[in-house]
Structure formats: structure tokens, C-alpha cells
Short mmCIF file of C-alpha atoms in Angstrom, two decimals:
data_model
loop_
_atom_site.label_atom_id
_atom_site.label_comp_id
_atom_site.label_asym_id
_atom_site.label_seq_id
_atom_site.Cartn_x
_atom_site.Cartn_y
_atom_site.Cartn_z
CA MET A 1 0.00 0.00 0.00
CA PRO A 2 1.43 3.46 -0.84
CA ALA A 3 2.54 5.54 2.13
CA ALA A 4 -0.24 8.13 1.84
CA SER A 5 -2.79 5.36 1.64
CA GLN A 6 -1.27 3.66 4.66
CA ASP A 7 -1.55 6.92 6.57
CA ILE A 8 -5.24 7.14 5.77
CA ALA A 9 -5.71 3.52 6.81
CA ASP A 10 -3.97 4.27 10.11
CA LEU A 11 -6.18 7.29 10.69
CA ILE A 12 -9.28 5.19 10.04
CA ALA A 13 -7.99 2.58 12.49
CA ARG A 14 -7.38 5.21 15.13
CA THR A 15 -10.80 6.71 14.44
CA ALA A 16 -12.25 3.27 15.12
CA LEU A 17 -10.71 3.63 18.58
CA LYS A 18 -12.57 6.94 18.93
CA ASP A 19 -9.40 9.00 18.70
CA ARG A 20 -10.75 12.47 18.03
CA THR A 21 -7.46 13.94 16.97
CA ALA A 22 -7.05 11.20 14.39
CA PHE A 23 -10.58 11.80 13.16
CA ARG A 24 -9.84 15.49 12.76
CA THR A 25 -6.69 14.71 10.79
CA LEU A 26 -8.62 12.22 8.69
CA TYR A 27 -11.14 14.94 7.95
CA ASP A 28 -8.42 17.42 7.05
CA ARG A 29 -6.81 14.94 4.69
CA THR A 30 -9.91 13.58 2.99
CA SER A 31 -12.75 16.10 3.19
CA ALA A 32 -11.90 17.83 -0.09
CA LYS A 33 -12.15 14.50 -1.88
CA LEU A 34 -15.42 13.52 -0.24
CA PHE A 35 -16.90 16.98 -0.71
CA GLY A 36 -15.98 16.59 -4.38
CA VAL A 37 -18.00 13.38 -4.41
CA THR A 38 -21.11 14.70 -2.66
CA LEU A 39 -21.04 17.90 -4.68
CA ARG A 40 -20.66 16.12 -8.01
CA ILE A 41 -23.52 13.74 -7.31
CA LEU A 42 -25.91 16.11 -5.54
CA LYS A 43 -25.03 19.17 -7.65
CA ASP A 44 -26.24 21.46 -4.89
CA ARG A 45 -23.78 23.04 -2.54
CA ALA A 46 -25.97 23.24 0.54
CA GLU A 47 -27.10 19.64 0.13
CA ALA A 48 -23.55 18.51 -0.50
CA GLU A 49 -22.36 20.23 2.68
CA GLU A 50 -25.09 18.63 4.74
CA ALA A 51 -24.30 15.27 3.15
CA LEU A 52 -20.62 15.71 3.92
CA GLN A 53 -21.44 16.10 7.61
CA GLU A 54 -23.54 12.97 7.55
CA VAL A 55 -20.82 11.09 5.71
CA TYR A 56 -18.24 11.86 8.39
CA VAL A 57 -20.69 10.93 11.12
CA LYS A 58 -20.93 7.56 9.36
CA VAL A 59 -17.16 7.35 9.02
CA TRP A 60 -16.84 7.89 12.77
CA GLN A 61 -19.48 5.27 13.48
CA ARG A 62 -18.25 2.71 10.98
CA ALA A 63 -14.50 3.10 11.11
CA ASP A 64 -14.25 -0.23 12.90
CA ARG A 65 -15.68 -1.95 9.84
CA TYR A 66 -12.86 -0.92 7.59
CA THR A 67 -10.70 -3.91 6.89
CA ALA A 68 -7.26 -3.01 5.70
CA GLY A 69 -6.39 -4.71 2.47
CA HIS A 70 -9.63 -5.29 0.67
CA PHE A 71 -10.26 -1.79 -0.50
CA SER A 72 -8.00 1.20 -0.64
CA PRO A 73 -8.86 3.38 2.35
CA ILE A 74 -9.71 6.39 0.24
CA SER A 75 -11.97 4.24 -1.93
CA TRP A 76 -13.70 3.01 1.17
CA LEU A 77 -14.35 6.61 2.18
CA VAL A 78 -15.45 7.54 -1.34
CA ALA A 79 -17.87 4.59 -1.32
CA ILE A 80 -19.47 5.84 1.89
CA ALA A 81 -19.78 9.34 0.44
CA ARG A 82 -21.05 8.13 -2.91
CA ASN A 83 -23.61 5.76 -1.41
CA HIS A 84 -24.84 8.39 0.95
CA ALA A 85 -25.24 10.88 -1.89
CA LEU A 86 -27.09 8.24 -3.92
CA ASP A 87 -29.43 7.61 -1.01
CA ILE A 88 -30.20 11.32 -0.90
CA LEU A 89 -30.85 11.34 -4.64
CA ARG A 90 -33.21 8.42 -4.28
CA ALA A 91 -35.06 10.09 -1.46
CA ARG A 92 -35.41 13.05 -3.77
CA ARG A 93 -36.66 10.94 -6.67
CA PRO A 94 -38.41 9.30 -4.56
CA ARG A 95 -37.64 5.60 -4.58
CA ALA A 96 -35.90 5.09 -1.31
CA GLU A 97 -33.55 2.29 -0.54
CA ASP A 98 -30.46 2.24 1.55
CA ILE A 99 -27.69 0.74 -0.45
CA ASP A 100 -25.35 1.34 2.48
CA GLN A 101 -26.96 -1.30 4.63
CA ALA A 102 -26.40 -3.97 2.07
CA LEU A 103 -22.85 -2.90 1.41
CA ASP A 104 -22.14 -3.26 5.09
CA ILE A 105 -23.31 -6.82 4.90
CA ALA A 106 -21.13 -7.32 1.89
CA ASP A 107 -18.17 -5.86 3.76
CA ARG A 108 -18.54 -8.19 6.66
CA ASP A 109 -18.80 -11.24 4.46
CA LEU A 110 -15.77 -10.40 2.51
CA ASN A 111 -12.51 -12.23 2.27
CA PRO A 112 -9.96 -9.43 2.65
CA GLU A 113 -7.40 -10.76 0.22
CA GLN A 114 -9.73 -10.91 -2.70
CA TYR A 115 -9.88 -7.33 -3.72
CA THR A 116 -6.42 -6.05 -3.29
CA LEU A 117 -5.75 -4.80 -6.74
CA ALA A 118 -2.39 -4.91 -8.36
CA ARG A 119 -1.15 -1.51 -9.36
CA ASP A 120 -1.23 -2.31 -13.08
CA GLU A 121 -5.00 -2.80 -12.79
CA ARG A 122 -5.39 0.89 -12.18
CA GLY A 123 -5.35 1.71 -15.85
CA ARG A 124 -7.39 -1.31 -16.72
CA ILE A 125 -10.84 0.15 -16.15
CA GLU A 126 -9.86 3.04 -18.40
CA LEU A 127 -8.63 0.65 -21.04
CA CYS A 128 -11.81 -1.39 -20.84
CA LEU A 129 -14.02 1.70 -20.92
CA SER A 130 -12.14 2.92 -23.95
CA GLN A 131 -13.14 -0.24 -25.78
CA LEU A 132 -16.81 0.67 -25.43
CA GLU A 133 -18.50 3.02 -27.82
CA PRO A 134 -17.77 6.52 -26.48
CA ASP A 135 -21.33 7.44 -25.56
CA ARG A 136 -21.80 4.15 -23.76
CA ALA A 137 -18.60 4.58 -21.82
CA LEU A 138 -19.90 8.03 -20.95
CA ALA A 139 -23.14 6.54 -19.67
CA VAL A 140 -21.25 4.12 -17.43
CA ARG A 141 -19.15 6.96 -16.08
CA GLY A 142 -22.26 9.07 -15.58
CA ALA A 143 -23.86 6.31 -13.53
CA TYR A 144 -20.79 5.91 -11.35
CA LEU A 145 -19.45 9.43 -11.05
CA ASP A 146 -22.66 11.45 -11.22
CA GLY A 147 -25.09 8.92 -9.79
CA PHE A 148 -27.39 9.27 -12.82
CA SER A 149 -30.42 6.98 -12.89
CA TYR A 150 -31.50 5.12 -16.01
CA GLU A 151 -34.09 7.83 -16.55
CA GLU A 152 -31.51 10.60 -16.38
CA LEU A 153 -29.11 8.71 -18.60
CA ALA A 154 -31.83 8.09 -21.15
CA ARG A 155 -32.72 11.77 -21.16
CA ARG A 156 -29.12 12.89 -21.42
CA HIS A 157 -28.38 10.56 -24.28
CA ALA A 158 -31.75 11.17 -25.93
CA VAL A 159 -32.70 7.52 -26.13
CA ASN A 160 -35.66 5.75 -24.60
CA LEU A 161 -35.41 4.04 -21.27
CA ASN A 162 -35.28 0.50 -22.57
CA THR A 163 -32.60 1.39 -25.04
CA MET A 164 -30.52 2.88 -22.25
CA ARG A 165 -30.99 -0.22 -20.10
CA THR A 166 -29.89 -2.43 -22.95
CA TRP A 167 -26.92 -0.21 -23.76
CA LEU A 168 -25.74 -0.12 -20.22
CA ARG A 169 -26.21 -3.80 -19.48
CA ARG A 170 -24.34 -4.79 -22.60
CA SER A 171 -21.63 -2.32 -21.76
CA LEU A 172 -21.32 -3.80 -18.27
CA LEU A 173 -21.09 -7.27 -19.74
CA LYS A 174 -18.29 -6.16 -22.05
CA LEU A 175 -16.60 -4.42 -19.20
CA ARG A 176 -16.74 -7.52 -17.08
CA GLU A 177 -15.23 -9.61 -19.83
CA CYS A 178 -12.47 -7.09 -20.34
CA LEU A 179 -11.80 -6.68 -16.61
CA THR A 180 -11.55 -10.41 -15.95
CA GLN A 181 -9.27 -11.22 -18.87
CA MET B 1 -33.63 -12.09 -28.10
CA SER B 2 -34.24 -11.09 -24.53
CA MET B 3 -31.67 -9.46 -22.35
CA ASP B 4 -31.36 -12.52 -20.15
CA GLU B 5 -30.70 -14.83 -23.08
CA ASP B 6 -28.28 -12.36 -24.44
CA ILE B 7 -26.24 -12.20 -21.30
CA GLY B 8 -26.78 -15.67 -19.92
CA GLU B 9 -27.76 -16.53 -16.39
CA LYS B 10 -24.36 -16.05 -14.76
CA GLY B 11 -23.73 -12.90 -16.71
CA GLY B 12 -27.22 -11.75 -15.80
CA ASP B 13 -26.46 -11.92 -12.10
CA SER B 14 -23.15 -10.20 -12.54
CA ILE B 15 -24.76 -7.43 -14.55
CA LEU B 16 -27.52 -7.14 -11.98
CA VAL B 17 -24.87 -6.77 -9.30
CA ALA B 18 -23.06 -4.14 -11.38
CA GLU B 19 -26.30 -2.21 -11.75
CA TYR B 20 -26.75 -2.52 -8.01
CA VAL B 21 -23.28 -1.16 -7.33
CA LEU B 22 -23.88 1.72 -9.71
CA GLY B 23 -27.13 2.50 -7.91
CA LEU B 24 -29.26 1.87 -10.99
CA LEU B 25 -31.68 -0.67 -9.53
CA ASP B 26 -35.05 0.40 -8.25
CA THR B 27 -35.92 -0.26 -4.64
CA GLY B 28 -37.64 -3.57 -5.15
CA ALA B 29 -34.92 -5.05 -7.30
CA ALA B 30 -32.17 -3.84 -4.98
CA GLU B 31 -33.86 -5.27 -1.92
CA ALA B 32 -34.53 -8.57 -3.66
CA LEU B 33 -30.85 -8.78 -4.53
CA GLU B 34 -29.78 -7.90 -0.99
CA ARG B 35 -31.90 -10.72 0.40
CA ARG B 36 -29.85 -13.13 -1.67
CA PHE B 37 -26.50 -11.90 -0.29
CA ARG B 38 -26.55 -14.09 2.80
CA THR B 39 -27.05 -17.31 0.96
CA GLU B 40 -25.20 -16.57 -2.29
CA PRO B 41 -21.61 -15.57 -1.58
CA GLU B 42 -21.00 -15.36 -5.30
CA LEU B 43 -23.17 -12.25 -5.36
CA VAL B 44 -21.21 -10.67 -2.54
CA ARG B 45 -18.01 -11.34 -4.41
CA GLY B 46 -19.64 -9.77 -7.43
CA VAL B 47 -20.45 -6.64 -5.42
CA GLN B 48 -16.84 -6.42 -4.35
CA PHE B 49 -15.60 -7.09 -7.85
CA TRP B 50 -17.56 -4.19 -9.26
CA ARG B 51 -16.97 -1.87 -6.33
CA SER B 52 -13.25 -2.36 -6.52
CA ARG B 53 -13.18 -1.95 -10.30
CA PHE B 54 -15.31 1.15 -10.36
CA ALA B 55 -13.29 2.53 -7.46
CA LEU B 56 -10.47 2.86 -9.97
CA LEU B 57 -12.46 5.79 -11.35
CA ASP B 58 -12.44 7.55 -7.97
CA SER B 59 -9.56 9.76 -8.99
CA GLU B 60 -12.00 11.47 -11.35
CA PHE B 61 -13.82 12.97 -8.38
CA GLU B 62 -12.10 16.29 -8.13
CA ASP B 63 -11.11 17.69 -4.77
CA VAL B 64 -13.28 20.57 -3.66
CA PRO B 65 -12.21 22.18 -0.38
CA ALA B 66 -15.01 21.85 2.13
CA PRO B 67 -16.18 25.17 3.52
CA PRO B 68 -15.05 26.08 7.04
CA GLY B 69 -17.40 25.10 9.79
CA ILE B 70 -18.25 21.63 8.52
CA LEU B 71 -15.82 19.84 10.81
CA ALA B 72 -17.09 21.77 13.82
CA ALA B 73 -20.65 20.85 12.91
CA ILE B 74 -19.67 17.18 12.58
CA GLU B 75 -17.92 17.25 15.91
CA GLY B 76 -20.94 18.94 17.42
CA ARG B 77 -23.10 16.09 16.18
CA LEU B 78 -20.70 13.44 17.38
CA TYR B 79 -19.52 14.76 20.71
CA GLY B 80 -22.28 17.20 21.50
CA ASN B 81 -23.12 15.65 24.85
CA THR B 82 -19.60 15.42 26.14
CA ARG B 83 -18.97 17.22 29.42
CA PRO B 84 -15.66 18.80 30.28
CA THR B 85 -13.41 17.13 32.79
CA ALA B 86 -10.91 18.74 35.13
CA PHE B 87 -8.02 17.46 33.05
CA GLY B 88 -9.89 17.56 29.78
CA GLY B 89 -7.65 19.89 27.84
CA TRP B 90 -8.31 21.38 24.49
CA TRP B 91 -10.40 18.68 22.90
CA ASN B 92 -12.95 18.48 25.62
CA ASN B 93 -13.35 22.22 25.67
CA LEU B 94 -13.83 22.12 21.97
CA ALA B 95 -16.42 19.41 22.23
CA VAL B 96 -18.40 21.36 24.73
CA TRP B 97 -18.52 24.63 22.94
CA ARG B 98 -19.13 23.00 19.63
CA GLY B 99 -21.88 20.90 21.06
CA LEU B 100 -23.57 23.95 22.41
CA ALA B 101 -23.16 26.06 19.34
CA ALA B 102 -22.90 23.70 16.46
CA ALA B 103 -24.57 25.54 13.67
CA SER B 104 -22.77 28.18 11.74
CA LEU B 105 -24.71 31.39 11.70
CA ALA B 106 -24.46 34.07 9.12
CA VAL B 107 -25.34 37.27 10.86
CA ALA B 108 -25.19 40.73 9.50
CA VAL B 109 -22.98 41.61 12.40
CA VAL B 110 -21.71 44.98 11.39
CA ALA B 111 -25.06 46.51 10.71
CA VAL B 112 -26.68 45.03 13.77
CA GLY B 113 -23.76 45.54 16.07
CA PHE B 114 -23.01 49.04 15.08
CA ASN B 115 -26.47 50.25 15.93
CA LEU B 116 -26.50 48.35 19.17
CA LEU B 117 -23.17 49.60 20.25
CA ARG B 118 -23.34 53.19 19.42
CA PRO B 119 -24.16 54.73 22.76
CA VAL B 120 -25.41 58.10 21.60
CA PRO B 121 -25.01 60.00 18.39
CA LEU B 122 -21.69 61.76 18.45
CA ALA B 123 -21.20 65.31 17.38
CA PRO B 124 -18.70 65.45 14.50
CA GLU B 125 -16.08 67.23 16.59
CA GLU B 126 -16.18 64.43 19.10
CA PHE B 127 -15.05 61.83 16.60
CA ALA B 128 -11.84 60.28 17.61
CA THR B 129 -10.41 57.22 15.98
CA GLN B 130 -13.18 54.73 15.90
CA LEU B 131 -12.82 51.19 14.87
CA VAL B 132 -15.33 48.47 14.41
CA ALA B 133 -14.68 44.77 14.18
CA ALA B 134 -17.12 42.04 13.29
CA LEU B 135 -15.92 38.92 15.06
CA GLN B 136 -17.24 36.17 12.87
CA ALA B 137 -17.86 32.66 14.11
CA GLN B 138 -14.96 30.31 13.54
CA GLU B 139 -15.50 26.71 12.57
CA GLY B 140 -19.20 26.86 13.09
CA SER B 141 -19.06 27.95 16.70
CA GLY B 142 -22.09 30.13 16.24
CA VAL B 143 -20.43 32.74 18.43
CA GLU B 144 -20.35 36.23 16.97
CA PHE B 145 -19.42 39.57 18.45
CA VAL B 146 -19.19 43.11 17.29
CA ALA B 147 -16.50 45.29 18.80
CA LEU B 148 -16.30 49.05 18.79
CA TYR B 149 -13.25 50.97 19.86
CA ASP B 150 -13.06 54.65 20.60
CA SER B 151 -9.58 56.06 21.01
CA ARG B 152 -10.81 58.88 23.19
CA GLN B 153 -12.13 56.42 25.72
CA GLY B 154 -9.32 53.95 25.11
CA ALA B 155 -11.85 51.21 25.58
CA VAL B 156 -13.29 48.40 23.57
CA ARG B 157 -16.97 47.72 23.79
CA LEU B 158 -18.11 44.32 22.80
CA VAL B 159 -21.57 43.01 22.22
CA SER B 160 -22.48 39.42 21.62
CA VAL B 161 -24.59 38.91 18.53
CA SER B 162 -25.02 35.19 18.90
CA GLY B 163 -23.67 32.33 20.94
CA GLN B 164 -24.26 30.71 24.28
CA SER B 165 -22.37 30.51 27.51
CA VAL B 166 -20.36 27.39 28.22
CA PRO B 167 -20.50 25.85 31.71
CA ASP B 168 -17.31 26.43 33.72
CA ARG B 169 -15.68 28.33 30.90
CA ASP B 170 -15.23 31.97 30.04
CA TYR B 171 -14.86 33.75 26.75
CA GLU B 172 -11.69 35.80 26.55
CA LEU B 173 -10.93 38.60 24.10
CA TRP B 174 -7.48 38.94 22.55
CA ALA B 175 -5.86 41.60 20.44
CA ILE B 176 -3.40 40.38 17.84
CA GLU B 177 -0.97 42.67 16.04
CA GLY B 178 0.55 41.07 12.99
CA GLU B 179 2.77 38.21 14.00
CA ALA B 180 2.98 39.24 17.65
CA ALA B 181 1.61 37.03 20.39
CA PRO B 182 -2.03 37.69 21.29
CA VAL B 183 -2.53 40.07 24.20
CA SER B 184 -5.43 39.48 26.51
CA VAL B 185 -7.97 42.28 26.63
CA GLY B 186 -10.20 40.60 29.16
CA ILE B 187 -13.10 38.28 29.85
CA VAL B 188 -16.19 39.04 27.82
CA ALA B 189 -19.84 38.38 28.47
CA ILE B 190 -21.63 36.18 25.97
CA GLU B 191 -24.97 37.66 26.99
CA GLY B 192 -25.07 41.41 26.83
CA ARG B 193 -22.19 43.83 26.56
CA SER B 194 -18.72 44.18 27.86
CA GLN B 195 -16.51 47.20 28.06
CA MET B 196 -12.84 47.03 28.86
CA PRO B 197 -9.82 49.27 28.54
CA ILE B 198 -7.24 48.47 25.93
CA PRO B 199 -4.27 47.13 27.90
CA PRO B 200 -0.97 49.04 27.76
CA ALA B 201 0.65 46.10 26.03
CA VAL B 202 -1.57 46.76 23.03
CA GLY B 203 -1.71 50.50 23.46
CA SER B 204 -0.96 52.66 20.50
CA ALA B 205 -0.53 49.75 18.12
CA PHE B 206 -4.25 49.15 18.32
CA GLY B 207 -5.70 50.30 15.06
CA GLU B 208 -6.79 49.37 11.60
CA GLY B 209 -5.94 45.73 10.93
CA THR B 210 -5.62 44.69 14.56
CA VAL B 211 -7.30 41.32 14.82
CA LEU B 212 -9.67 40.70 17.66
CA ALA B 213 -10.28 37.11 18.60
CA VAL B 214 -12.37 35.39 21.24
CA THR B 215 -11.32 32.05 22.70
CA ILE B 216 -12.82 29.65 25.19
CA GLU B 217 -10.77 29.60 28.38
CA PRO B 218 -10.99 28.21 31.88
CA LYS B 219 -13.08 30.20 34.32
CA GLY B 220 -11.36 33.50 35.02
CA GLY B 221 -9.37 33.48 31.81
CA SER B 222 -6.30 31.76 30.48
CA PRO B 223 -4.01 30.92 33.38
CA SER B 224 -0.91 31.30 31.25
CA GLY B 225 -1.67 34.67 29.71
CA ALA B 226 -1.70 33.07 26.27
CA PRO B 227 -4.77 31.59 24.59
CA THR B 228 -5.26 27.91 25.40
CA GLY B 229 -8.69 27.23 23.97
CA PRO B 230 -10.13 27.28 20.48
CA ILE B 231 -10.90 30.53 18.71
CA VAL B 232 -14.65 30.84 18.47
CA ALA B 233 -14.89 34.26 16.82
CA MET B 234 -12.43 36.50 15.07
CA GLY B 235 -12.28 39.60 12.92
CA PRO B 236 -10.02 42.53 11.98
CA ALA B 237 -10.68 46.07 13.15
CA THR B 238 -11.73 48.58 10.50
CA SER B 239 -11.82 52.32 10.73
CA ILE B 240 -15.22 53.98 10.58
#
């Protein structure tokens, strides 16, 4: 694990022990990233600020569930921020569900070694996305990075909903093939 | 050809899981999938596969500095009920005041404060150097003051615009000149007004650009003569 990443992992571990100074440092080191996530998905500054507070409350409460090794620590934090922002979007839509709960279950059931990614895999998702048709790669990115729903993606790409579903599912299938090669 | 035939059963589950990770499933479908997690470890591995792969895109989330005050608000939520202890030190003080005054308040301090503070209209010939400072809340403390200084009186008047008292703690006002160490001006009331002479150590240097800051200190003020607690409000003096 790179040094900076190890530092974040240590801060999460100390936060799990309710070390307030560590939590403050963790906030200082990661809040710009997580605010970037909530702001990009929610696209409303006030909502993103409120979400950021809630995200760090969750980080404090769930720090003991972080298992070093299976996920880079910053990705773990991003996942909490992203899922929280998605939950807010869903509440807004409204079709509520709490994806966080299920991901917690998934975390606990996980074998830690499985998802440590080799460094050369970093470029792999980009490579695999680049093999999709550009607008379909854009739709996948929009779903992940902007939290767009099928309805929003369909509107943005000016196709009907079923077409978008088909596009995206086929793209995910291609991605999976590429990523597991 | 249907989607399922197209993708195949195994692929179908994996794609379903990918849609789940992306947040594309509707409530019913997501919940139905979650119910299968406990008995189908393959699905859980699928969730982790997609999460870890998509996480490689995380660098595309650009850093945006969070506005000041967020951390204080978070700490207020988390530690809001903490009580100070005799040996508590900085963090416990912080927890207390933040818990009591978690929300950041935007107050039109200058306009409000100026009218409140001005004792009586002054005749033009009576104008000496007058300075006003809006001490804005720091890190979401919710504590705001307005200060007015009149060189003829050599005194600072301070009125609290917002904020609450903290049990067993006092608010202390400091004057800061450039890089010099803060000089204590005195204990200030959080409810109502305070008036105190500018100490000789500040003296003639007190003027435009002097920063006034309020910290939380032990009862009776900082024992060391230097600030020990967090700054809850701060602002530079401006000539009026």
C-alpha cells in the first residue's frame, strides 16, 4: 500500500478507537475528496455540505468496519460518500432504498485478500471503458461518477429508457469480460 | 432475443450486481438482490468485484475544499453531549462549545452591532479614531461579536450577537498585532455587553488591521496569559 494510503488507513484505524485527533486529521486529509463526491452527485452546494457532515458521522461510526487490504482506504471513504449521496438522490426521486446497509453486509462477508488490486490494474478500467462506444462509456461513467439513474441517462443521451438499459447492461457485460481477462 | 438470453444466467447476475453497485436498480430489485446476499456468496463477491473496479475511477472525483465550519458541525453532532473534565484539555473544551453552538450562523454583524453599540449620536467634533470589528464565528461555533473601539475612551466595547455561555468556561478577548503574540484584553460576556480598557501592552498599536479574537478559556481566563482554547470568533478592526 502506498505511504499516503497507509496513513489514511492508520487514521481510520485510530478513528475506530474513537481518537478524536485522528478523526480530525482524517477529515483534514480527505474532506476535499469527499466533498468533491457529494457535490458532483448532488449538484447542490448546501445539500452537499449537509451530506458531507452525515458522511463523516458515518465514518466515525463505521471506522471499525474498515478492513485493511480489501479496499484502498480512500476508496472506502469515497464509497461511503457516494452511497450516501445516492441515497439522498433516491429520497429526492423518490424511490428510497439504503444501499449502504447492504454494502455493510457485503463488507462483513468479505474475504480481505480478494480485492487487493495490483497496481497495473489501475489503468485497466480506463482501457476497458475505452473499448466501449464513447457514448456508452460516458453513460457508465455518468452512472458511477454522477449517480445518474437510467431515466436521467436516457434523457441525457436522448434515447428511450429500454434502449438505455440495454446499452448499459451490454456495456457492463463487455466491461466484465475485459476486466476479468 | 431477450436481455437474459443475451447475457446468460451467470452474466445476468453479474450485470444485476453491477447495476446494483452503480445505484441503478429500483428499490424492489435492490432489496430482492440484498436478500440473496446471505445465501449466495458469489453475489457478494460480485459486489466487491464491481466496487473495486469502479473505485479505480475515484480519482476522477475532483477535490473541492469543504467550507469552514463543517468539521465543527460534525464534531458537534458526534460529541455534542460530552462534558468537560478537570483534566480535559483542548479537545474536551472544543467538544463542549461546539456541542452547544454547532450551527454556523451568518449574521449581519456589522449593521446590527453598530447600531446596538453606538451609545449616543456623536457630534462630529467628538469623533476620535473609531474602529469596528465584526468577530465572525470560527468553525461553526455560532459565536459572533461586534466590537467598537473609541480612542478617546481607550476602551473596547463588545456586544455578543449570537452564541451561548459554556459551563465552567469563560470567553476571553485577545488583540493580535501582525505576527505578535495575542494580548489578553479581558473576559467578555456572551450575553449582553462588555466594556474594557485596551491594555498598555496593546496601546498605541491598536488600530486598523488589529485582529480581535475570542477564545474559550478556563473560568477567570487563560491561566498562562496566552490563549489555550479554540478561537470561536475572530475579525479585523476597520476604521469607521
